[in-house]
Backbone as JSON, one array per atom type, in Angstrom:
{
  "sequence": "QETGNEEVRFMQLDLASLRSVRAFASAFLRQEPHLHLLINNAGVSAGGTTEDGFSLPFQVNHLGHFLLTQLLLERLQSCAPSRVVIVASRAHCAGRLHLDTLGHPPPGLLSTFQDYCDSKLANVLHARELATRLQGTQVTCYAVHPGFVNTELFRHMPLWLKPLFLPLAWLFFLDASEGAQTSLHCATHQGLERFSGRYFADCRLQEPWPVARDDRLARALWEASERLVGLGGAGGSPSP",
  "N": [[-46.48, -5.59, -83.83], [-43.79, -5.18, -84.31], [-43.34, -2.85, -82.85], [-44.02, -3.49, -80.21], [-46.09, -2.24, -78.87], [-49.19, -2.6, -77.94], [-51.33, -1.02, -78.36], [-51.14, 0.1, -80.91], [-52.77, 0.07, -84.03], [-53.71, -1.36, -87.03], [-55.32, -0.17, -89.92], [-57.05, -0.58, -92.93], [-56.46, 1.56, -95.7], [-56.73, 3.07, -98.75], [-55.58, 5.57, -100.58], [-55.75, 6.04, -103.25], [-58.3, 5.52, -103.85], [-61.36, 6.86, -103.51], [-63.57, 5.82, -102.55], [-62.47, 3.92, -100.76], [-61.31, 5.7, -98.94], [-63.51, 6.93, -97.81], [-64.68, 4.67, -96.64], [-62.75, 3.91, -94.75], [-62.85, 6.26, -93.1], [-65.33, 6.13, -92.05], [-65.25, 3.69, -90.67], [-63.3, 4.24, -88.8], [-64.34, 6.36, -87.42], [-66.49, 5.16, -86.15], [-65.19, 3.35, -84.45], [-63.2, 4.74, -82.93], [-63.27, 7.02, -80.5], [-61.67, 9.32, -79.98], [-59.55, 11.71, -81.55], [-56.66, 13.38, -81.97], [-54.47, 14.0, -83.5], [-53.64, 14.18, -86.86], [-51.68, 12.95, -89.35], [-50.95, 13.58, -92.56], [-49.22, 11.71, -94.56], [-48.68, 9.92, -96.67], [-47.41, 9.32, -100.0], [-46.86, 9.29, -103.52], [-45.02, 8.96, -106.5], [-45.42, 7.96, -109.01], [-46.77, 7.54, -112.4], [-50.0, 7.24, -113.87], [-53.51, 6.29, -113.61], [-56.35, 6.61, -111.35], [-59.0, 4.65, -109.88], [-60.99, 6.54, -109.67], [-60.61, 8.21, -111.76], [-58.71, 10.21, -111.75], [-55.43, 11.61, -111.98], [-52.86, 9.58, -110.68], [-50.71, 10.4, -108.77], [-51.66, 12.99, -108.12], [-54.14, 12.41, -106.9], [-53.48, 10.64, -104.75], [-51.63, 12.07, -103.31], [-52.83, 14.56, -102.81], [-55.82, 14.86, -103.23], [-56.97, 12.48, -101.97], [-56.02, 12.83, -99.34], [-57.21, 15.33, -98.78], [-59.91, 14.76, -98.84], [-59.94, 12.8, -96.81], [-59.16, 14.35, -94.5], [-61.32, 16.13, -94.38], [-63.43, 14.44, -93.7], [-62.81, 13.62, -91.17], [-62.71, 15.88, -89.73], [-64.6, 16.95, -88.03], [-64.37, 15.24, -85.74], [-61.8, 15.88, -85.01], [-62.07, 18.53, -84.24], [-63.89, 18.19, -82.09], [-62.27, 17.05, -80.39], [-60.35, 18.91, -79.7], [-57.59, 20.67, -78.1], [-56.08, 19.94, -81.25], [-54.19, 18.72, -84.09], [-53.24, 18.93, -87.48], [-50.95, 17.64, -89.73], [-49.42, 18.04, -92.84], [-47.72, 16.45, -95.12], [-45.66, 17.93, -97.34], [-43.48, 19.09, -99.88], [-40.33, 20.44, -100.91], [-40.36, 20.44, -103.57], [-42.69, 21.73, -104.26], [-42.15, 24.2, -105.29], [-41.9, 24.06, -108.0], [-44.45, 23.63, -108.76], [-47.47, 23.97, -110.71], [-50.75, 24.94, -110.89], [-53.53, 24.31, -112.63], [-56.71, 25.13, -112.58], [-58.79, 24.36, -114.23], [-58.14, 22.01, -115.34], [-57.65, 20.32, -113.19], [-56.46, 17.57, -111.41], [-55.87, 15.99, -113.6], [-53.36, 14.49, -115.6], [-50.55, 16.61, -116.35], [-49.53, 17.94, -119.52], [-46.63, 16.89, -121.64], [-43.22, 15.75, -121.7], [-42.2, 15.38, -119.11], [-44.37, 14.78, -117.51], [-45.15, 13.13, -115.25], [-43.37, 13.93, -113.29], [-43.97, 16.62, -113.19], [-46.59, 16.45, -112.31], [-46.35, 15.39, -109.8], [-44.98, 17.57, -108.5], [-46.98, 19.51, -108.74], [-48.94, 18.39, -107.13], [-47.66, 18.64, -104.66], [-47.57, 21.39, -104.35], [-50.27, 21.84, -104.03], [-50.64, 20.57, -101.6], [-49.28, 22.46, -99.78], [-50.83, 24.72, -100.19], [-53.31, 23.64, -99.29], [-52.87, 23.42, -96.49], [-52.59, 26.03, -95.85], [-55.18, 27.21, -96.53], [-56.88, 25.63, -94.93], [-56.08, 26.25, -92.41], [-56.99, 28.95, -92.33], [-59.77, 28.48, -92.42], [-60.2, 27.29, -90.04], [-59.74, 28.95, -88.0], [-59.9, 29.95, -84.61], [-60.81, 27.51, -83.61], [-59.13, 25.81, -82.27], [-57.98, 23.77, -83.65], [-55.14, 23.2, -85.42], [-52.83, 23.54, -88.26], [-50.22, 22.36, -90.37], [-47.9, 22.63, -93.06], [-45.32, 20.6, -94.3], [-41.92, 20.14, -95.24], [-40.14, 17.31, -95.56], [-37.48, 17.0, -96.08], [-35.01, 15.41, -98.36], [-35.63, 12.24, -98.76], [-34.62, 8.91, -98.4], [-36.73, 6.74, -99.32], [-39.29, 4.45, -100.4], [-40.46, 5.95, -102.31], [-39.33, 6.54, -104.64], [-39.5, 4.17, -106.09], [-40.83, 3.84, -108.54], [-39.62, 5.08, -110.55], [-38.16, 5.52, -113.92], [-36.49, 2.65, -115.32], [-34.04, 3.09, -116.53], [-33.11, 5.29, -115.3], [-32.6, 4.71, -112.66], [-29.99, 3.46, -112.07], [-28.46, 5.77, -112.02], [-29.64, 7.59, -110.12], [-30.23, 6.15, -107.7], [-27.65, 5.52, -106.31], [-27.03, 8.12, -105.48], [-29.07, 8.7, -103.85], [-28.65, 6.9, -101.66], [-26.28, 7.92, -100.72], [-26.57, 10.62, -100.04], [-29.15, 11.25, -99.24], [-31.65, 11.59, -96.58], [-32.35, 9.07, -93.99], [-35.39, 7.33, -93.22], [-36.21, 7.71, -90.48], [-34.83, 10.16, -89.96], [-36.0, 11.75, -91.7], [-38.52, 11.99, -90.73], [-38.43, 13.92, -88.72], [-39.21, 16.68, -88.93], [-41.92, 16.51, -89.36], [-42.67, 15.31, -86.82], [-41.89, 17.32, -85.12], [-43.69, 19.4, -85.83], [-46.04, 18.05, -85.07], [-45.83, 17.76, -82.27], [-44.42, 19.8, -81.03], [-44.47, 22.36, -78.54], [-46.25, 25.47, -78.6], [-46.55, 26.17, -81.24], [-48.98, 26.99, -82.3], [-49.6, 29.57, -83.09], [-48.55, 29.68, -85.58], [-50.15, 28.4, -87.4], [-51.05, 26.95, -90.48], [-48.71, 27.55, -91.75], [-45.45, 26.91, -93.3], [-42.98, 24.43, -92.77], [-39.55, 23.46, -92.58], [-36.71, 21.45, -91.94], [-37.19, 21.47, -89.23], [-37.91, 24.06, -88.71], [-39.62, 27.16, -89.11], [-40.33, 28.2, -92.37], [-40.34, 30.21, -95.34], [-42.6, 29.43, -97.95], [-42.53, 28.92, -101.58], [-43.48, 31.76, -103.55], [-46.04, 31.41, -105.01], [-47.24, 29.66, -103.42], [-48.17, 31.06, -101.34], [-50.44, 32.33, -102.15], [-53.5, 33.41, -101.37], [-55.93, 33.58, -102.79], [-55.56, 31.63, -104.72], [-55.38, 29.44, -102.98], [-57.94, 29.22, -101.9], [-59.5, 28.82, -104.22], [-58.47, 26.37, -104.96], [-59.33, 24.84, -102.79], [-62.22, 24.86, -103.19], [-62.4, 23.71, -105.64], [-61.31, 21.21, -105.06], [-63.18, 20.22, -103.29], [-65.34, 19.82, -105.0], [-64.38, 17.9, -106.71], [-63.95, 15.63, -105.15], [-66.44, 15.12, -104.34], [-67.75, 16.49, -102.21], [-68.77, 19.12, -102.36], [-69.13, 21.47, -100.86], [-70.34, 20.56, -98.62], [-70.38, 17.99, -96.16], [-68.97, 18.4, -93.82], [-67.35, 20.53, -94.19], [-65.47, 23.25, -93.22], [-66.4, 26.79, -92.88], [-64.92, 29.88, -93.81]],
  "CA": [[-45.66, -6.55, -83.31], [-42.4, -4.6, -84.22], [-43.22, -1.75, -81.8], [-44.32, -3.92, -78.89], [-47.18, -1.54, -78.41], [-50.48, -3.31, -78.13], [-52.31, 0.04, -78.78], [-51.03, 0.3, -82.36], [-53.7, -0.61, -84.75], [-53.69, -1.25, -88.52], [-56.63, -0.11, -90.61], [-56.81, -0.51, -94.33], [-56.74, 2.78, -96.39], [-56.03, 3.3, -100.06], [-55.79, 6.86, -100.93], [-56.13, 6.04, -104.66], [-59.78, 5.22, -104.04], [-62.22, 7.78, -102.67], [-64.48, 4.85, -101.81], [-61.73, 3.42, -99.61], [-61.09, 6.85, -97.97], [-64.82, 7.02, -97.1], [-64.98, 3.39, -95.83], [-61.91, 4.02, -93.6], [-63.23, 7.31, -92.15], [-66.55, 5.63, -91.41], [-64.88, 2.69, -89.69], [-62.48, 4.96, -87.72], [-65.29, 7.13, -86.47], [-67.31, 4.26, -85.35], [-64.36, 2.61, -83.47], [-62.32, 5.51, -82.07], [-63.79, 8.29, -79.93], [-60.68, 10.36, -79.89], [-58.46, 12.01, -82.59], [-55.86, 14.57, -81.61], [-53.41, 14.28, -84.5], [-53.75, 13.58, -88.13], [-50.53, 13.27, -90.24], [-51.16, 13.1, -94.0], [-47.82, 11.47, -94.89], [-48.36, 9.13, -97.85], [-47.0, 10.03, -101.28], [-46.37, 8.5, -104.69], [-44.4, 9.73, -107.7], [-45.67, 7.22, -110.29], [-47.93, 7.95, -113.26], [-51.23, 6.4, -113.85], [-54.86, 6.89, -113.37], [-57.0, 5.88, -110.33], [-60.41, 4.15, -110.23], [-61.83, 7.59, -109.75], [-60.31, 8.93, -112.97], [-57.77, 11.15, -111.5], [-54.01, 11.12, -112.0], [-52.35, 8.8, -109.43], [-49.95, 11.18, -107.73], [-52.52, 14.14, -107.51], [-55.21, 11.92, -105.95], [-52.87, 10.06, -103.53], [-50.8, 13.14, -102.6], [-53.7, 15.71, -102.37], [-57.33, 14.74, -103.12], [-57.34, 11.59, -100.9], [-55.76, 13.47, -98.08], [-58.14, 16.36, -98.63], [-61.11, 14.09, -98.36], [-59.84, 12.2, -95.43], [-59.14, 15.46, -93.58], [-62.61, 16.68, -94.29], [-64.3, 13.45, -93.09], [-62.29, 13.44, -89.88], [-62.45, 17.19, -89.21], [-65.57, 17.13, -86.86], [-63.78, 14.57, -84.64], [-60.64, 16.68, -84.57], [-62.61, 19.69, -83.59], [-64.47, 17.83, -80.82], [-61.14, 16.61, -79.43], [-59.38, 20.01, -79.64], [-56.77, 21.07, -79.22], [-55.65, 18.97, -82.16], [-53.38, 19.2, -85.17], [-53.07, 18.26, -88.73], [-49.68, 17.85, -90.33], [-49.59, 17.65, -94.18], [-46.36, 16.31, -95.69], [-45.51, 18.43, -98.71], [-42.08, 18.83, -100.35], [-39.74, 21.61, -101.61], [-40.78, 20.36, -104.94], [-43.82, 22.6, -104.61], [-41.7, 25.47, -105.96], [-42.09, 23.82, -109.48], [-45.82, 23.19, -109.07], [-48.37, 24.86, -111.42], [-52.01, 24.44, -110.79], [-54.59, 24.88, -113.66], [-57.92, 24.7, -112.0], [-59.76, 23.78, -115.19], [-57.71, 20.68, -115.6], [-57.15, 19.89, -111.96], [-56.61, 16.08, -111.26], [-55.47, 15.27, -114.84], [-51.92, 14.57, -115.78], [-50.1, 17.72, -117.25], [-48.89, 17.44, -120.84], [-45.29, 17.02, -121.75], [-42.35, 14.56, -121.35], [-41.9, 15.35, -117.67], [-45.63, 14.88, -117.05], [-45.25, 12.57, -113.92], [-42.68, 14.81, -112.3], [-44.81, 17.97, -112.94], [-47.81, 16.13, -111.53], [-45.92, 15.3, -108.38], [-44.77, 19.01, -108.02], [-48.27, 20.16, -108.63], [-49.61, 17.89, -105.89], [-46.96, 19.15, -103.4], [-47.94, 22.77, -104.21], [-51.6, 21.76, -103.47], [-50.47, 20.34, -100.07], [-48.92, 23.63, -99.07], [-52.12, 25.61, -100.29], [-54.29, 23.01, -98.43], [-52.64, 23.71, -95.11], [-52.79, 27.5, -95.72], [-56.61, 27.41, -96.42], [-57.46, 24.88, -93.88], [-55.76, 27.2, -91.18], [-57.91, 30.05, -92.43], [-61.24, 28.08, -92.14], [-60.23, 26.7, -88.72], [-59.42, 29.98, -86.94], [-60.77, 30.01, -83.43], [-61.39, 26.19, -83.28], [-58.11, 25.09, -81.48], [-57.35, 22.81, -84.54], [-54.15, 23.89, -86.13], [-52.32, 22.66, -89.3], [-48.84, 22.77, -90.84], [-47.29, 21.87, -94.14], [-43.92, 20.17, -93.92], [-40.9, 19.6, -96.13], [-39.38, 16.4, -94.72], [-36.08, 16.82, -96.63], [-34.9, 14.47, -99.39], [-35.49, 11.07, -97.89], [-34.46, 7.72, -99.2], [-37.76, 5.89, -99.13], [-39.76, 3.74, -101.62], [-41.09, 6.97, -103.11], [-38.8, 6.59, -106.06], [-39.43, 2.88, -106.78], [-41.44, 3.79, -109.87], [-38.83, 5.9, -111.58], [-37.76, 4.67, -115.18], [-35.33, 1.73, -115.07], [-32.71, 3.65, -117.12], [-32.6, 6.35, -114.36], [-32.27, 4.17, -111.31], [-28.51, 3.41, -111.77], [-27.89, 7.19, -111.83], [-30.24, 8.18, -109.08], [-30.16, 5.42, -106.49], [-26.53, 5.72, -105.53], [-27.03, 9.51, -104.9], [-30.01, 8.63, -102.65], [-28.0, 6.22, -100.62], [-25.14, 8.69, -100.21], [-26.81, 12.02, -99.67], [-30.46, 11.49, -98.74], [-31.88, 11.25, -95.31], [-33.12, 7.91, -93.83], [-36.83, 7.59, -92.82], [-36.26, 8.38, -89.19], [-34.37, 11.53, -90.03], [-37.01, 12.53, -92.59], [-39.64, 12.15, -89.95], [-38.3, 14.83, -87.66], [-39.98, 17.94, -89.02], [-43.29, 16.13, -89.08], [-42.87, 15.06, -85.54], [-41.78, 18.64, -84.59], [-45.07, 20.04, -85.91], [-47.0, 17.31, -84.38], [-45.56, 17.66, -80.92], [-43.64, 20.86, -80.29], [-45.41, 23.33, -77.98], [-46.11, 26.89, -78.92], [-46.67, 26.38, -82.71], [-50.4, 27.31, -82.73], [-49.69, 30.83, -83.83], [-47.98, 29.44, -86.92], [-51.07, 27.48, -88.11], [-51.1, 27.2, -91.94], [-47.39, 27.88, -92.24], [-44.71, 25.8, -93.97], [-41.82, 24.13, -91.98], [-38.47, 22.49, -93.1], [-35.57, 21.36, -90.95], [-37.76, 21.78, -87.9], [-37.96, 25.42, -88.54], [-40.56, 27.92, -89.93], [-39.65, 28.82, -93.48], [-41.33, 30.7, -96.38], [-42.66, 28.61, -99.2], [-42.49, 29.68, -102.94], [-44.57, 32.84, -103.6], [-47.32, 30.91, -105.47], [-47.78, 28.84, -102.35], [-48.7, 31.99, -100.41], [-51.43, 32.97, -102.79], [-54.79, 33.06, -100.75], [-56.88, 33.34, -103.59], [-55.42, 30.3, -105.31], [-55.6, 28.42, -102.0], [-59.34, 29.15, -101.77], [-59.92, 28.25, -105.33], [-58.08, 24.93, -104.85], [-60.2, 24.18, -101.92], [-63.44, 24.67, -103.8], [-62.41, 22.75, -106.69], [-61.1, 19.91, -104.46], [-64.46, 19.81, -102.73], [-66.24, 19.33, -106.13], [-63.79, 16.74, -107.36], [-64.19, 14.47, -104.22], [-67.88, 14.89, -104.08], [-68.2, 17.16, -101.01], [-69.66, 20.19, -102.89], [-69.4, 22.46, -99.85], [-70.94, 19.9, -97.5], [-69.57, 16.89, -95.62], [-68.11, 18.8, -92.73], [-66.39, 21.56, -94.76], [-65.7, 24.46, -92.41], [-66.4, 27.95, -93.53], [-64.08, 30.9, -93.21]],
  "C": [[-44.2, -5.98, -83.17], [-42.27, -3.49, -83.21], [-43.35, -2.36, -80.45], [-45.39, -3.24, -78.29], [-48.46, -2.15, -78.85], [-51.59, -2.31, -78.6], [-52.17, 0.53, -80.17], [-51.95, -0.54, -83.14], [-53.53, -0.31, -86.24], [-55.09, -1.16, -89.05], [-56.37, 0.17, -92.04], [-57.26, 0.92, -94.95], [-56.01, 2.84, -97.71], [-56.52, 4.64, -100.62], [-56.07, 7.13, -102.44], [-57.46, 5.74, -104.96], [-60.56, 6.01, -103.08], [-63.21, 6.9, -101.91], [-63.77, 4.34, -100.65], [-61.58, 4.43, -98.61], [-62.47, 6.96, -97.19], [-65.03, 5.92, -96.12], [-64.05, 3.54, -94.57], [-62.37, 5.02, -92.57], [-64.49, 6.91, -91.36], [-66.18, 4.69, -90.35], [-64.13, 3.34, -88.53], [-63.47, 5.7, -86.78], [-66.17, 6.34, -85.6], [-66.48, 3.6, -84.18], [-63.56, 3.43, -82.5], [-63.04, 6.76, -81.71], [-62.92, 9.48, -79.95], [-59.7, 10.53, -81.15], [-57.93, 13.42, -82.28], [-54.8, 15.04, -82.72], [-53.63, 13.5, -85.77], [-52.5, 13.91, -88.94], [-50.73, 12.64, -91.55], [-49.67, 12.85, -94.63], [-47.65, 10.72, -96.19], [-48.15, 9.97, -99.13], [-46.57, 9.05, -102.26], [-45.86, 9.53, -105.79], [-44.66, 9.12, -109.03], [-46.85, 7.81, -111.04], [-49.01, 6.96, -113.16], [-52.41, 7.06, -113.57], [-55.59, 6.02, -112.22], [-58.36, 5.48, -110.75], [-61.38, 5.38, -110.3], [-61.71, 8.55, -110.96], [-59.48, 10.15, -112.96], [-56.26, 10.69, -111.73], [-53.59, 10.6, -110.63], [-51.77, 9.72, -108.37], [-50.91, 12.35, -107.15], [-53.55, 13.62, -106.59], [-54.56, 11.4, -104.74], [-52.37, 11.19, -102.66], [-51.78, 14.21, -102.05], [-55.15, 15.27, -102.26], [-57.62, 13.61, -102.04], [-57.15, 12.13, -99.54], [-56.8, 14.55, -97.75], [-59.4, 15.77, -98.1], [-61.1, 13.49, -97.03], [-59.8, 13.27, -94.34], [-60.55, 15.99, -93.26], [-63.56, 15.72, -93.5], [-64.02, 13.41, -91.62], [-62.31, 14.75, -89.08], [-63.47, 17.43, -87.96], [-64.98, 16.48, -85.64], [-62.58, 15.32, -84.09], [-61.09, 17.91, -83.9], [-63.18, 19.34, -82.23], [-63.41, 17.43, -79.82], [-60.01, 17.78, -79.31], [-58.95, 20.24, -78.3], [-56.18, 19.91, -79.91], [-54.88, 19.51, -83.32], [-53.43, 18.3, -86.29], [-51.86, 18.67, -89.41], [-49.85, 17.22, -91.79], [-48.13, 17.72, -94.75], [-46.3, 16.76, -97.14], [-44.08, 18.19, -99.23], [-41.67, 20.27, -100.96], [-40.04, 21.61, -103.03], [-42.0, 21.24, -105.32], [-43.43, 23.82, -105.4], [-41.78, 25.28, -107.54], [-43.49, 23.46, -109.81], [-46.51, 24.32, -109.9], [-49.73, 24.3, -111.44], [-52.88, 25.13, -111.75], [-55.91, 24.3, -113.14], [-58.93, 24.01, -112.97], [-59.39, 22.41, -115.59], [-57.23, 19.93, -114.37], [-57.47, 18.36, -111.88], [-56.37, 15.27, -112.45], [-54.03, 15.49, -115.04], [-51.54, 15.77, -116.75], [-49.47, 17.18, -118.53], [-47.31, 17.49, -120.71], [-44.51, 15.85, -121.41], [-42.12, 14.41, -119.94], [-43.28, 15.36, -116.96], [-45.77, 14.31, -115.61], [-44.54, 13.41, -112.92], [-43.4, 16.09, -112.07], [-45.96, 17.72, -112.11], [-47.45, 16.0, -110.09], [-45.67, 16.75, -107.79], [-46.18, 19.72, -107.85], [-49.0, 19.61, -107.3], [-49.09, 18.39, -104.61], [-47.34, 20.69, -103.2], [-49.4, 22.78, -103.67], [-51.5, 21.37, -101.96], [-50.15, 21.61, -99.33], [-50.12, 24.61, -99.02], [-53.27, 24.93, -99.37], [-54.14, 23.4, -97.04], [-52.98, 25.18, -94.94], [-54.37, 27.69, -95.56], [-57.24, 26.87, -95.34], [-57.23, 25.69, -92.62], [-56.78, 28.37, -91.11], [-59.32, 29.76, -91.92], [-61.28, 27.64, -90.76], [-59.89, 27.67, -87.67], [-60.46, 29.96, -85.85], [-61.3, 28.65, -83.04], [-60.44, 25.28, -82.45], [-57.6, 23.87, -82.33], [-56.4, 23.57, -85.44], [-53.58, 22.98, -87.21], [-51.08, 23.27, -89.83], [-48.43, 21.98, -91.99], [-45.85, 21.67, -93.83], [-43.1, 19.71, -95.17], [-40.07, 18.72, -95.32], [-37.9, 16.33, -95.0], [-36.09, 15.71, -97.79], [-34.58, 13.19, -98.72], [-35.52, 9.83, -98.76], [-35.52, 6.65, -98.69], [-38.13, 5.16, -100.41], [-40.45, 4.74, -102.67], [-40.63, 6.83, -104.56], [-38.77, 5.19, -106.76], [-40.02, 2.94, -108.15], [-40.77, 4.5, -110.89], [-38.44, 4.98, -112.7], [-36.5, 3.94, -114.8], [-33.98, 2.36, -115.56], [-32.17, 4.73, -116.13], [-32.14, 5.88, -113.01], [-30.8, 4.02, -111.17], [-27.87, 4.77, -111.5], [-28.39, 7.73, -110.49], [-30.03, 7.47, -107.75], [-28.86, 5.52, -105.63], [-26.45, 7.1, -104.84], [-28.0, 9.5, -103.72], [-29.41, 7.91, -101.57], [-26.93, 7.11, -99.92], [-25.61, 9.99, -99.59], [-28.28, 12.25, -99.09], [-30.58, 11.04, -97.26], [-32.47, 9.81, -95.09], [-34.53, 8.28, -93.32], [-36.89, 8.14, -91.5], [-35.85, 9.85, -89.17], [-35.47, 12.38, -90.83], [-38.26, 12.8, -91.86], [-39.55, 13.3, -88.95], [-39.13, 16.11, -87.7], [-41.44, 17.67, -88.94], [-43.6, 15.95, -87.56], [-42.79, 16.35, -84.73], [-43.05, 19.44, -84.66], [-46.09, 19.44, -85.28], [-46.97, 17.51, -82.89], [-45.08, 18.89, -80.19], [-44.74, 21.96, -79.77], [-45.24, 24.67, -78.48], [-46.18, 27.25, -80.44], [-48.0, 26.82, -83.16], [-50.44, 28.58, -83.46], [-49.15, 30.78, -85.28], [-48.86, 28.53, -87.83], [-51.15, 27.88, -89.63], [-49.79, 27.48, -92.56], [-46.68, 26.57, -92.73], [-43.39, 25.68, -93.07], [-40.84, 23.25, -92.75], [-37.37, 22.52, -92.1], [-36.02, 21.74, -89.56], [-37.89, 23.27, -87.66], [-38.99, 26.08, -89.56], [-39.79, 28.46, -91.12], [-40.73, 29.35, -94.44], [-41.39, 29.86, -97.64], [-42.55, 29.52, -100.46], [-43.68, 30.6, -102.86], [-45.98, 32.28, -104.03], [-48.06, 30.18, -104.34], [-48.37, 29.69, -101.15], [-49.85, 32.75, -100.97], [-52.82, 32.5, -102.15], [-55.82, 32.83, -101.55], [-56.83, 32.0, -104.41], [-55.78, 29.18, -104.26], [-57.17, 28.19, -101.83], [-60.0, 28.46, -102.95], [-59.62, 26.71, -105.46], [-58.98, 24.19, -104.0], [-61.53, 23.86, -102.49], [-63.46, 23.71, -104.82], [-62.02, 21.24, -106.17], [-62.38, 19.39, -103.91], [-65.32, 19.17, -103.91], [-65.68, 18.05, -106.67], [-64.03, 15.45, -106.4], [-65.57, 14.26, -103.81], [-68.53, 15.5, -102.77], [-69.21, 18.32, -101.39], [-69.98, 21.22, -101.81], [-70.05, 21.92, -98.66], [-69.97, 19.03, -96.89], [-68.61, 17.42, -94.58], [-67.21, 19.89, -93.13], [-66.56, 22.83, -93.94], [-65.59, 25.68, -93.25], [-65.5, 29.0, -92.84], [-64.83, 31.88, -92.2]]
}
């Protein structure tokens, strides 16, 4: 109603529930014959545990998007050329992935913040490995740092911190439309195909933190993510 575009459709999807992700993908594939662009944009910074037993930020920010992308990948390939844009963050530079405890909150006083950073590192590595596996398919993918954007991402921060943080957000952070520009650039700009798997910020190609360029870690994360979401190497997972 707000857009005035009758072709905009709402479909329920809860990334904190792998069951919901599967139900959404099944409904979408039944109803929509075409898919040329997937933007994995949702994110949370709150603590907690999902119904699947994973930490909330890691499942919503990475595992849910990973499963969704895999379930829609065949449709993206059949409609190629197509693109996947994964909204990451510069916070990936503080990420540390421990594959033996993947999906569980890290220890320490800053557990929720570390969990968020870990999920953003997973986003960058996901795009990198997905590009490797999709070479030659005309499906390309990009990881994006949208900037520091004043959205509801921070609504779950501790009450004592909000009086300190929120005025800074209003003064210095981007609004939502400004924060969408790099995602839109990677979704629509011509000639980006040769940069598939790379990291963008401020609508420009940039180098992520060194650990986010580790191909062995990217592959290991992919395989671990498959196991955690119940794909186990099947379910439309492309091979290198």
